[in-house]
Coordinates of C-alpha atoms and ligand atoms in Angstrom, one line a residue:
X1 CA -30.6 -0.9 2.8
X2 CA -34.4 1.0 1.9
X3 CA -35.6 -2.7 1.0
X4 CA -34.4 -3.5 4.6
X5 CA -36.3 -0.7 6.3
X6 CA -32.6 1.0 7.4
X7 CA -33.0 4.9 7.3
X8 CA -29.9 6.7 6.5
X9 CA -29.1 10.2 7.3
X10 CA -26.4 12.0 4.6
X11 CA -24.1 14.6 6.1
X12 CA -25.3 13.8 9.3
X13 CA -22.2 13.2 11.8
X14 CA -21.7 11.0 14.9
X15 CA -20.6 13.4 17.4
X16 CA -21.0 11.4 20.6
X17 CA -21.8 8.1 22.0
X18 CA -24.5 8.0 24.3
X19 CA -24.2 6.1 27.6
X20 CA -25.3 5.1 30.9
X21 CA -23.5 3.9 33.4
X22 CA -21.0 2.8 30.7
X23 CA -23.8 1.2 28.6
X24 CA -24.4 2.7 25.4
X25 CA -27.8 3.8 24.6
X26 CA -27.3 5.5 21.1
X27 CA -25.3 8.7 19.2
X28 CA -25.7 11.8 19.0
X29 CA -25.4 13.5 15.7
X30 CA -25.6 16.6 13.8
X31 CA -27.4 17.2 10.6
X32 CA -26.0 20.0 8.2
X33 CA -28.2 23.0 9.4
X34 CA -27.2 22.2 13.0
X35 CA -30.1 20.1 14.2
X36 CA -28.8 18.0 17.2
X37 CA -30.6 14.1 16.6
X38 CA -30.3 12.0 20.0
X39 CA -30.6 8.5 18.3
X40 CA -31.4 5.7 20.7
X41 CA -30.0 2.1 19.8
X42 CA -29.9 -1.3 21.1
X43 CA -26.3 -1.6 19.5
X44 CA -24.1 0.7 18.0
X45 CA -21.3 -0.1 15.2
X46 CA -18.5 2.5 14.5
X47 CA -17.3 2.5 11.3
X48 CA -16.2 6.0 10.5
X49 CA -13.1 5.1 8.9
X50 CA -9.8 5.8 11.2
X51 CA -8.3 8.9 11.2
X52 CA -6.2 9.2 7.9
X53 CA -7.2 13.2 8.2
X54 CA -6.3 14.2 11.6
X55 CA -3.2 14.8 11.3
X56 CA -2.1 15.4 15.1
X57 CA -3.2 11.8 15.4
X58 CA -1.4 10.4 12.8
X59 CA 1.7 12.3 14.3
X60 CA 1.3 11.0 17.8
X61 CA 0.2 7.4 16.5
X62 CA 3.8 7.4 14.4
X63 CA 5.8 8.8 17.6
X64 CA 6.1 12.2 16.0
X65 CA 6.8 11.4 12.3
X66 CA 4.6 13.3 9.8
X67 CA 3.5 12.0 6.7
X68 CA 1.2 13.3 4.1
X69 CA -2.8 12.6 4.4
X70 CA -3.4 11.2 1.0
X71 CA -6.4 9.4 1.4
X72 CA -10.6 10.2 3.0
X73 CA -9.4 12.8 4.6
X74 CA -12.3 14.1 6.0
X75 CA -12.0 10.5 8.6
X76 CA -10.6 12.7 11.5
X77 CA -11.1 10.0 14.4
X78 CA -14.6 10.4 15.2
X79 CA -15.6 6.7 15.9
X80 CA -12.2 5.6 18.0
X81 CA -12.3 9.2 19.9
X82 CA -16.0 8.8 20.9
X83 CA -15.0 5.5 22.2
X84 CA -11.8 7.0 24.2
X85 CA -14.4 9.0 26.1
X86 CA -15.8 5.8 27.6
X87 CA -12.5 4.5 28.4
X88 CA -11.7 1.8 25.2
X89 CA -8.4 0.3 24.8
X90 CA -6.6 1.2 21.6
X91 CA -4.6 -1.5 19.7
X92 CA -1.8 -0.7 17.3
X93 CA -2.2 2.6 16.3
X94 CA 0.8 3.4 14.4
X95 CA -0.3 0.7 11.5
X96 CA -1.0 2.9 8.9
X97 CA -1.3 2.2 4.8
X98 CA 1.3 4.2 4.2
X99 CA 2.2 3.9 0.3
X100 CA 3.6 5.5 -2.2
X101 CA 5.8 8.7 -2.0
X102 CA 5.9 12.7 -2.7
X103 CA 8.6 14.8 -4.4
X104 CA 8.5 18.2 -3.1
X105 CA 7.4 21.2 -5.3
X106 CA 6.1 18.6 -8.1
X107 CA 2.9 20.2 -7.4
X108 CA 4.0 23.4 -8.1
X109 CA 5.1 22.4 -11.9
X110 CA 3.7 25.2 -14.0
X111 CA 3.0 25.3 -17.8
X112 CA 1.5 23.3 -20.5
X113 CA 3.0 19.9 -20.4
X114 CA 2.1 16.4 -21.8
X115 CA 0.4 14.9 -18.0
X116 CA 3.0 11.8 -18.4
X117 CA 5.5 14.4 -19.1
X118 CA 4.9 16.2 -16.1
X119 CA 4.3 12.7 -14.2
X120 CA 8.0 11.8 -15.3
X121 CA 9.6 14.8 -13.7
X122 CA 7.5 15.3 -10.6
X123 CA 6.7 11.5 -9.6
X124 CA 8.6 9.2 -11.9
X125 CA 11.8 10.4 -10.3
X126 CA 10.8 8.8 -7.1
X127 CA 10.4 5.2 -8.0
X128 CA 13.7 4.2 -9.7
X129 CA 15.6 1.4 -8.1
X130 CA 18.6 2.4 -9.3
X131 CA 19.7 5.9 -7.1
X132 CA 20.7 5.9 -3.7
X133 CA 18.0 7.0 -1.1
X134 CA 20.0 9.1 1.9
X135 CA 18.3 10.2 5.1
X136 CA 18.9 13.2 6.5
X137 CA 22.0 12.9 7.5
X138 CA 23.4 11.8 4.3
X139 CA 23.3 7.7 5.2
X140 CA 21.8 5.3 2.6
X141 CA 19.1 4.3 4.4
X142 CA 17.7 1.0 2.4
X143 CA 17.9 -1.7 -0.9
X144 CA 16.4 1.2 -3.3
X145 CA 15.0 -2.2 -4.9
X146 CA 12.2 -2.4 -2.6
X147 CA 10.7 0.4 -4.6
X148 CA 8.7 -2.2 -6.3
X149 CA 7.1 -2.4 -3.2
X150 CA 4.9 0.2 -2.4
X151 CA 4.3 -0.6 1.5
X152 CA 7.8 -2.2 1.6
X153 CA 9.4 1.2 0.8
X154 CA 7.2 3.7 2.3
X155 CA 7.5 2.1 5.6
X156 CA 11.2 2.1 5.2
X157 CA 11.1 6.2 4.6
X158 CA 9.1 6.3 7.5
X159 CA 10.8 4.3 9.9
X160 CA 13.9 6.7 9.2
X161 CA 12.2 9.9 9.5
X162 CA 10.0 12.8 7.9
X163 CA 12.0 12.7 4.7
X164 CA 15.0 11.0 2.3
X165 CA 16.5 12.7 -0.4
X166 CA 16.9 10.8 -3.1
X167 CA 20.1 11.6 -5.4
X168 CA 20.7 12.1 -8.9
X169 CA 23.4 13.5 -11.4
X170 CA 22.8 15.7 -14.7
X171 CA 25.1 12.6 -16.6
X172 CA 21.9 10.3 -15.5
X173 CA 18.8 12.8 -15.9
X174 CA 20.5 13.6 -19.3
X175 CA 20.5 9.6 -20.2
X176 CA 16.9 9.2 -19.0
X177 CA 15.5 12.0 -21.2
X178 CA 17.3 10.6 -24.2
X179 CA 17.2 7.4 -24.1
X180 CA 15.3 6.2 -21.3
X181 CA 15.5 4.0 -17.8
X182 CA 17.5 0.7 -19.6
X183 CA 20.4 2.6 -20.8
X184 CA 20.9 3.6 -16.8
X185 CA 20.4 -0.3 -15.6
X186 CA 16.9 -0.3 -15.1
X187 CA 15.6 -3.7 -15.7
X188 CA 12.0 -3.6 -14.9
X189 CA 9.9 -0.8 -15.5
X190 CA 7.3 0.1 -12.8
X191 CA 3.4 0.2 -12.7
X192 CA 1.3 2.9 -10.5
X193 CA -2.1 2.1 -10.2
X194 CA -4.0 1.6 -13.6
X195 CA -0.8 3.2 -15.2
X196 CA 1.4 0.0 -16.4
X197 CA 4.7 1.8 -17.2
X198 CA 5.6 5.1 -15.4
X199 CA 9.3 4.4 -15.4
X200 CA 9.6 4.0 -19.7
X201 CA 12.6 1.9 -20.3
X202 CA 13.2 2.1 -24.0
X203 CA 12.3 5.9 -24.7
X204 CA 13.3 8.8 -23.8
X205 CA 11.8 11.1 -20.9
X206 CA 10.3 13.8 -23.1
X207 CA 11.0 17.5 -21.5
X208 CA 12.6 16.0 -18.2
X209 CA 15.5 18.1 -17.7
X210 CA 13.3 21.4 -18.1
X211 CA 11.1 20.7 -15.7
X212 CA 13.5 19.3 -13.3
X213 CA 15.2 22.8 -13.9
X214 CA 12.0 24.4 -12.8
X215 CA 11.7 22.8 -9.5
X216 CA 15.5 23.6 -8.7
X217 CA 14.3 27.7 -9.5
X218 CA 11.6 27.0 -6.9
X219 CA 14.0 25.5 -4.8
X220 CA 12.3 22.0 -4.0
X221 CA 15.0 20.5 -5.8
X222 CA 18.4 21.2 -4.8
X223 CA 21.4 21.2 -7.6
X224 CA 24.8 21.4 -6.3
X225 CA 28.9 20.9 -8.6
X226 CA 29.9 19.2 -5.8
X227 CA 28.8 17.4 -3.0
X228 CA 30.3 19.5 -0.3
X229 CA 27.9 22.1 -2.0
X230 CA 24.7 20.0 -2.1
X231 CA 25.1 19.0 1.8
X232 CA 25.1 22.7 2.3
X233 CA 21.9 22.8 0.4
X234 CA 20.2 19.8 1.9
X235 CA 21.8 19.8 5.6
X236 CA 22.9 16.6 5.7
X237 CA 26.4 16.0 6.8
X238 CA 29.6 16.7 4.2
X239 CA 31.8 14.0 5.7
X240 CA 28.6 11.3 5.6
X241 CA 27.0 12.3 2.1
X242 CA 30.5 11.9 0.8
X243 CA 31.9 9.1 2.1
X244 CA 28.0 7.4 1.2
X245 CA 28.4 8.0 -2.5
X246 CA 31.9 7.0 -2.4
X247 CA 30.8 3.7 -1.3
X248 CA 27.7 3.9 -3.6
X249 CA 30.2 4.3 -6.6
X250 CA 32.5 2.2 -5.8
X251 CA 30.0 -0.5 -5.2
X252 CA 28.4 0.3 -8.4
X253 CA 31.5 0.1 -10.3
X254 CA 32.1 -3.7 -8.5
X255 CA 28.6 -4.8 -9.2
X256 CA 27.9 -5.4 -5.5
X257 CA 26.1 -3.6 -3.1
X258 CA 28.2 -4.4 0.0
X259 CA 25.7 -2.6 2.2
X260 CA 22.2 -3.6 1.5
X261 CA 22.9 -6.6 -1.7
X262 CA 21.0 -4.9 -4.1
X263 CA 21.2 -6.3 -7.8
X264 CA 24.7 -4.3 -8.6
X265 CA 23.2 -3.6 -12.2
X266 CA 20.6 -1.3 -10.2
X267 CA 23.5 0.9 -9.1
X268 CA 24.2 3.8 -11.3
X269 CA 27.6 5.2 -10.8
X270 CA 27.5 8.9 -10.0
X271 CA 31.1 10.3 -9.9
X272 CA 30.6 13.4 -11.2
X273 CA 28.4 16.5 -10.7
X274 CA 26.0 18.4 -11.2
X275 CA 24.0 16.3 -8.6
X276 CA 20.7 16.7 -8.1
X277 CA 18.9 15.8 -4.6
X278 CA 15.3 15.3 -4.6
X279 CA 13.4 15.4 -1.0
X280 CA 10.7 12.4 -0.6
X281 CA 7.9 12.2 1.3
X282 CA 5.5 9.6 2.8
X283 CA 1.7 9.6 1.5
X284 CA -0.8 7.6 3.9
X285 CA -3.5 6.4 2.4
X286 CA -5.7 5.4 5.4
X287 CA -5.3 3.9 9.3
X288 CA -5.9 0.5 10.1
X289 CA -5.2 0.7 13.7
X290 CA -8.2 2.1 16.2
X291 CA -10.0 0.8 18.9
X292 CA -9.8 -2.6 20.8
X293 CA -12.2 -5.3 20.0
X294 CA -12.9 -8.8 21.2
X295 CA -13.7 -12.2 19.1
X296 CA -17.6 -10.9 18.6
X297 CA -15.9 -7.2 17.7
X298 CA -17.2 -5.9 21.2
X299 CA -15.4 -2.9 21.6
X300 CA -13.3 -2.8 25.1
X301 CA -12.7 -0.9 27.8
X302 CA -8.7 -0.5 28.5
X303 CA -9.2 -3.0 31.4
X304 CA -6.5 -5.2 30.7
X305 CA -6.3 -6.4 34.5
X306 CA -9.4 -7.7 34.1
X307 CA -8.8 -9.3 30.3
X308 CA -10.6 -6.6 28.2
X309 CA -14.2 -6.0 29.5
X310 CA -16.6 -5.1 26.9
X311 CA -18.5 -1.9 26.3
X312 CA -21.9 -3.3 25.8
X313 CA -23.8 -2.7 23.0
X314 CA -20.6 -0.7 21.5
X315 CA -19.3 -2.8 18.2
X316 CA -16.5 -1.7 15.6
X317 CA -15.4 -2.5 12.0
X318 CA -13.5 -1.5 9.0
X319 CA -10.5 0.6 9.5
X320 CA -12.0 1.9 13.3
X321 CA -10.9 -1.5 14.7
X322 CA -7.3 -2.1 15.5
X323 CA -5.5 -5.6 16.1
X324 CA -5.6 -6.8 11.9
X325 CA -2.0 -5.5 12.0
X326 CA 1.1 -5.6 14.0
X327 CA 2.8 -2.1 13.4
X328 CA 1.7 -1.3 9.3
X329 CA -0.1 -2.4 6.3
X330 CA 1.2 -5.9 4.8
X331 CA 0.4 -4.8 0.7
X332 CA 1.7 -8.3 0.1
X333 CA -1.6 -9.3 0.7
X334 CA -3.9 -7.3 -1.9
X335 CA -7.1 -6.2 -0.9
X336 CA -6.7 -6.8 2.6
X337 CA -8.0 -3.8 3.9
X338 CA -11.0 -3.3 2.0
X339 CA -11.5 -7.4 2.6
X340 CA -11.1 -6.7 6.5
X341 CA -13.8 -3.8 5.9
X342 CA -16.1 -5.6 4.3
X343 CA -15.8 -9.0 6.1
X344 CA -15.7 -7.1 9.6
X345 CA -18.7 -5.4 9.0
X346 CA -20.4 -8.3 8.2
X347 CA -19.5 -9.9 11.5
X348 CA -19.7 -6.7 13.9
X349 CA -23.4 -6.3 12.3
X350 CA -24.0 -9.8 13.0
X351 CA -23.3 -9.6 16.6
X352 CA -24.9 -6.4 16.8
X353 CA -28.1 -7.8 15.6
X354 CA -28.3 -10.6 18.3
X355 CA -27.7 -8.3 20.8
X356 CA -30.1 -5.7 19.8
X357 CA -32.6 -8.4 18.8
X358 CA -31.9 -11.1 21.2
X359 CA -31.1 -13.5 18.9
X360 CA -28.7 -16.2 17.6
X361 CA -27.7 -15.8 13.6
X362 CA -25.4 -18.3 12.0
X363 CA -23.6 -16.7 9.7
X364 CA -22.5 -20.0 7.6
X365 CA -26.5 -20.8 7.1
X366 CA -27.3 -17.2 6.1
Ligands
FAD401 C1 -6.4 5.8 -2.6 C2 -6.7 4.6 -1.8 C3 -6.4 3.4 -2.3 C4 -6.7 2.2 -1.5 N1 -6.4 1.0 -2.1 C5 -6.7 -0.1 -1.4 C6 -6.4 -1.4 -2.0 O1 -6.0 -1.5 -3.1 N2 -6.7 -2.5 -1.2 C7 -7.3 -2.4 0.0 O2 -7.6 -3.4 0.6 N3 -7.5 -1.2 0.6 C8 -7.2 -0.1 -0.1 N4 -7.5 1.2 0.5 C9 -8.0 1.2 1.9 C10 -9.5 1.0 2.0 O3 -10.1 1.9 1.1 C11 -9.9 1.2 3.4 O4 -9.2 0.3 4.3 C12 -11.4 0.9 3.6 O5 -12.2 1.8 2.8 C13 -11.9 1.1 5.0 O6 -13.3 1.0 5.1 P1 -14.1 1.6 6.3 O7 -15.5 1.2 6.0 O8 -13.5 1.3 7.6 O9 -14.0 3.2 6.1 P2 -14.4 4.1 4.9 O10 -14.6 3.4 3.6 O11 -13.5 5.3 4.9 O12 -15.9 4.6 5.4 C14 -16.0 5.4 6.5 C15 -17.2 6.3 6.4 O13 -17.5 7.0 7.6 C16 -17.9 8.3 7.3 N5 -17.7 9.1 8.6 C17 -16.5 9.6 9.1 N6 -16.8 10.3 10.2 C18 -18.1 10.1 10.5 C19 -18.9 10.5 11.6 N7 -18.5 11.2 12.6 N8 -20.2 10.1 11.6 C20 -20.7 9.4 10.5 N9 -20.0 9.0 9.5 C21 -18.7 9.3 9.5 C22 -17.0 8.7 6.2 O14 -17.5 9.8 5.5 C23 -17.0 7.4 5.3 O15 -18.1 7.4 4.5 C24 -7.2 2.3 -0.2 C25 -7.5 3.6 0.3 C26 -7.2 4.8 -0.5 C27 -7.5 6.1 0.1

């Protein structure tokens, strides 16, 4: 950017857009020591990211559902509010990458422990295909298969709320630590990130049962004999929860799963306590939903009557401009976020140059 002549000022924030008469002039930004820089420009680009961090926004973008900020959270909105104060149109809000999941209190593990035997116990637990997922109410909620997708199942927990408990009995814990996730029916192990196997098939889950233990003392797990007790200790509804894993055992005795056809080998039978219920929670990684923009990444002014008029010299890219997706993140497409950050910056900047410069710019000659 130097060799270009571009001048960039670190830990220096956009705080406002500059305008007149609805034309935008520049920003204003603050350095670090609280100097205020009025910064005049032919053509402004926001790119500041979403709003992964502000979680009021995030909350009122998913109709009230929270979710955990696991992502840059220091994006807090700047870019697409700035733009709400000259009167942009939003587009698609609520699409979020929201992927992967929580357990409660795993953060709160203490000890010396192996990290993958920790990482068994406090995360491991949360990707296996073959337990039921129940919302709050005690209802199975989706094919726990999905797991293997990460967007496929996150948006699933959100679309039914806050949280899911996800259930499990000592008989199955006690065959995971000893033996590992094929002698329960798992088929396919599971990969997180550059880790290849987090769900071990063929050997045993070192320690798992002790530290399980440890998050039911804290009370982020919930252990219950029965499950008239463990409703009591999660809230969800006796009558519901029971008749649920009636179904579920029944199914997984059968081989079918008469609700959602998941593979019946992926259905471990839990007739018997202790049961264990586990409460999962949504991470979002980032927003991919933000302000308006046209085919030459104008951003717009909430106009619709009159077909989107543009702000002039106001552009946006990256995750600041909405209308990539419909309501959330597609992951079957790998990369397509960062592409759409990348390839709409190109295009915004384009754009931006002609108009600052008053030029053309072909972008397939250069
Ligand atoms: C853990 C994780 C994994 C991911 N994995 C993938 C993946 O596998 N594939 C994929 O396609 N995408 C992935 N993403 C999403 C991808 O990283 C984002 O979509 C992409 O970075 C968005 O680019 P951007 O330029 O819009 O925003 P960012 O890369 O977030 O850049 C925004 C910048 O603006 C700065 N900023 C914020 N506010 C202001 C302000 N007021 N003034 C000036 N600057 C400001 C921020 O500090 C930041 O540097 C992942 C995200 C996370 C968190």
């Amino acid at each position: 950017m130097e060799e270009y002549g571009a001048e960039v000022y670190y830990e220096t924030p956009a705080v406002e857009l500059i305008a007149e008469n609805g034309v935008v002039t520049g920003v204003k930004a603050e350095g670090k020591d609280g100097t205020i820089y009025n910064i005049k420009a032919k053509s402004v680009i926001l790119a500041t990211g979403g709003f992964v961090g502000n979680s009021d926004m995030v909350k009122e973008a998913l109709n009230g559902v929270s979710v955990n900020a696991s992502g840059y959270n220091t994006n807090v909105g700047d870019g697409i509010n700035m733009a709400l104060e000259l009167g942009a149109a939003t587009r698609s809000m609520e699409a979020m990458v929201l992927h992967t999941f929580s357990i409660e209190g795993g953060s709160e593990v203490k000890g010396e422990y192996d990290f993958m035997d920790r990482y068994l116990a406090t995360n491991s637990l949360a990707y296996m295909p073959i337990v039921p997922w129940l919302d709050a109410q005690g209802f199975r909620y989706a094919n726990e298969e999905i797991v293997y997708d990460r967007a496929l199942s996150t948006n699933a927990l959100v679309a039914q709320g806050n949280y899911a408990w996800f259930i499990y009995n000592e008989e199955l814990l006690n065959i995971l630590e000893n033996e590992g996730a094929a002698a329960a029916g798992m088929k396919e192990s599971i990969a997180m990130g550059p880790m290849p196997d987090i769900t071990p098939l063929h050997r045993g889950w070192n320690k798992l049962t002790e530290i399980v233990g440890q998050m039911v003392e804290n009370g982020h797990v919930k252990k219950a004999d029965t499950l008239d007790e463990l409703a009591k200790e999660t809230g969800m509804d006796p009558e519901i929860l029971k008749a649920t894993m009636a179904k579920y055992n029944e199914d997984a005795r059968n081989k079918v799963d008469t609700l959602f056809g998941k593979d019946g080998d992926l259905m471990f039978e839990m007739s018997s306590g202790p049961y264990y219920a586990f409460k999962v929670t949504a991470n979002n990684l980032c927003t991919v939903g933000g302000v308006r923009i046209n085919a030459n990444f104008q951003v717009v002014l909430n106009d619709p009557e009159n077909g989107y008029t543009p702000i002039k010299n106001l552009y946006a890219a990256g995750a600041d401009a909405g209308g990539l997706y419909s309501d959330h993140y597609a992951h079957t497409i790998e990369g397509a976020a960062q592409g759409w950050a990348y390839n709409s910056g190109r295009l915004a900047g384009a754009r931006a140059t002609e108009n600052a410069l008053g030029i053309k710019i072909d972008l397939f000659k250069e």
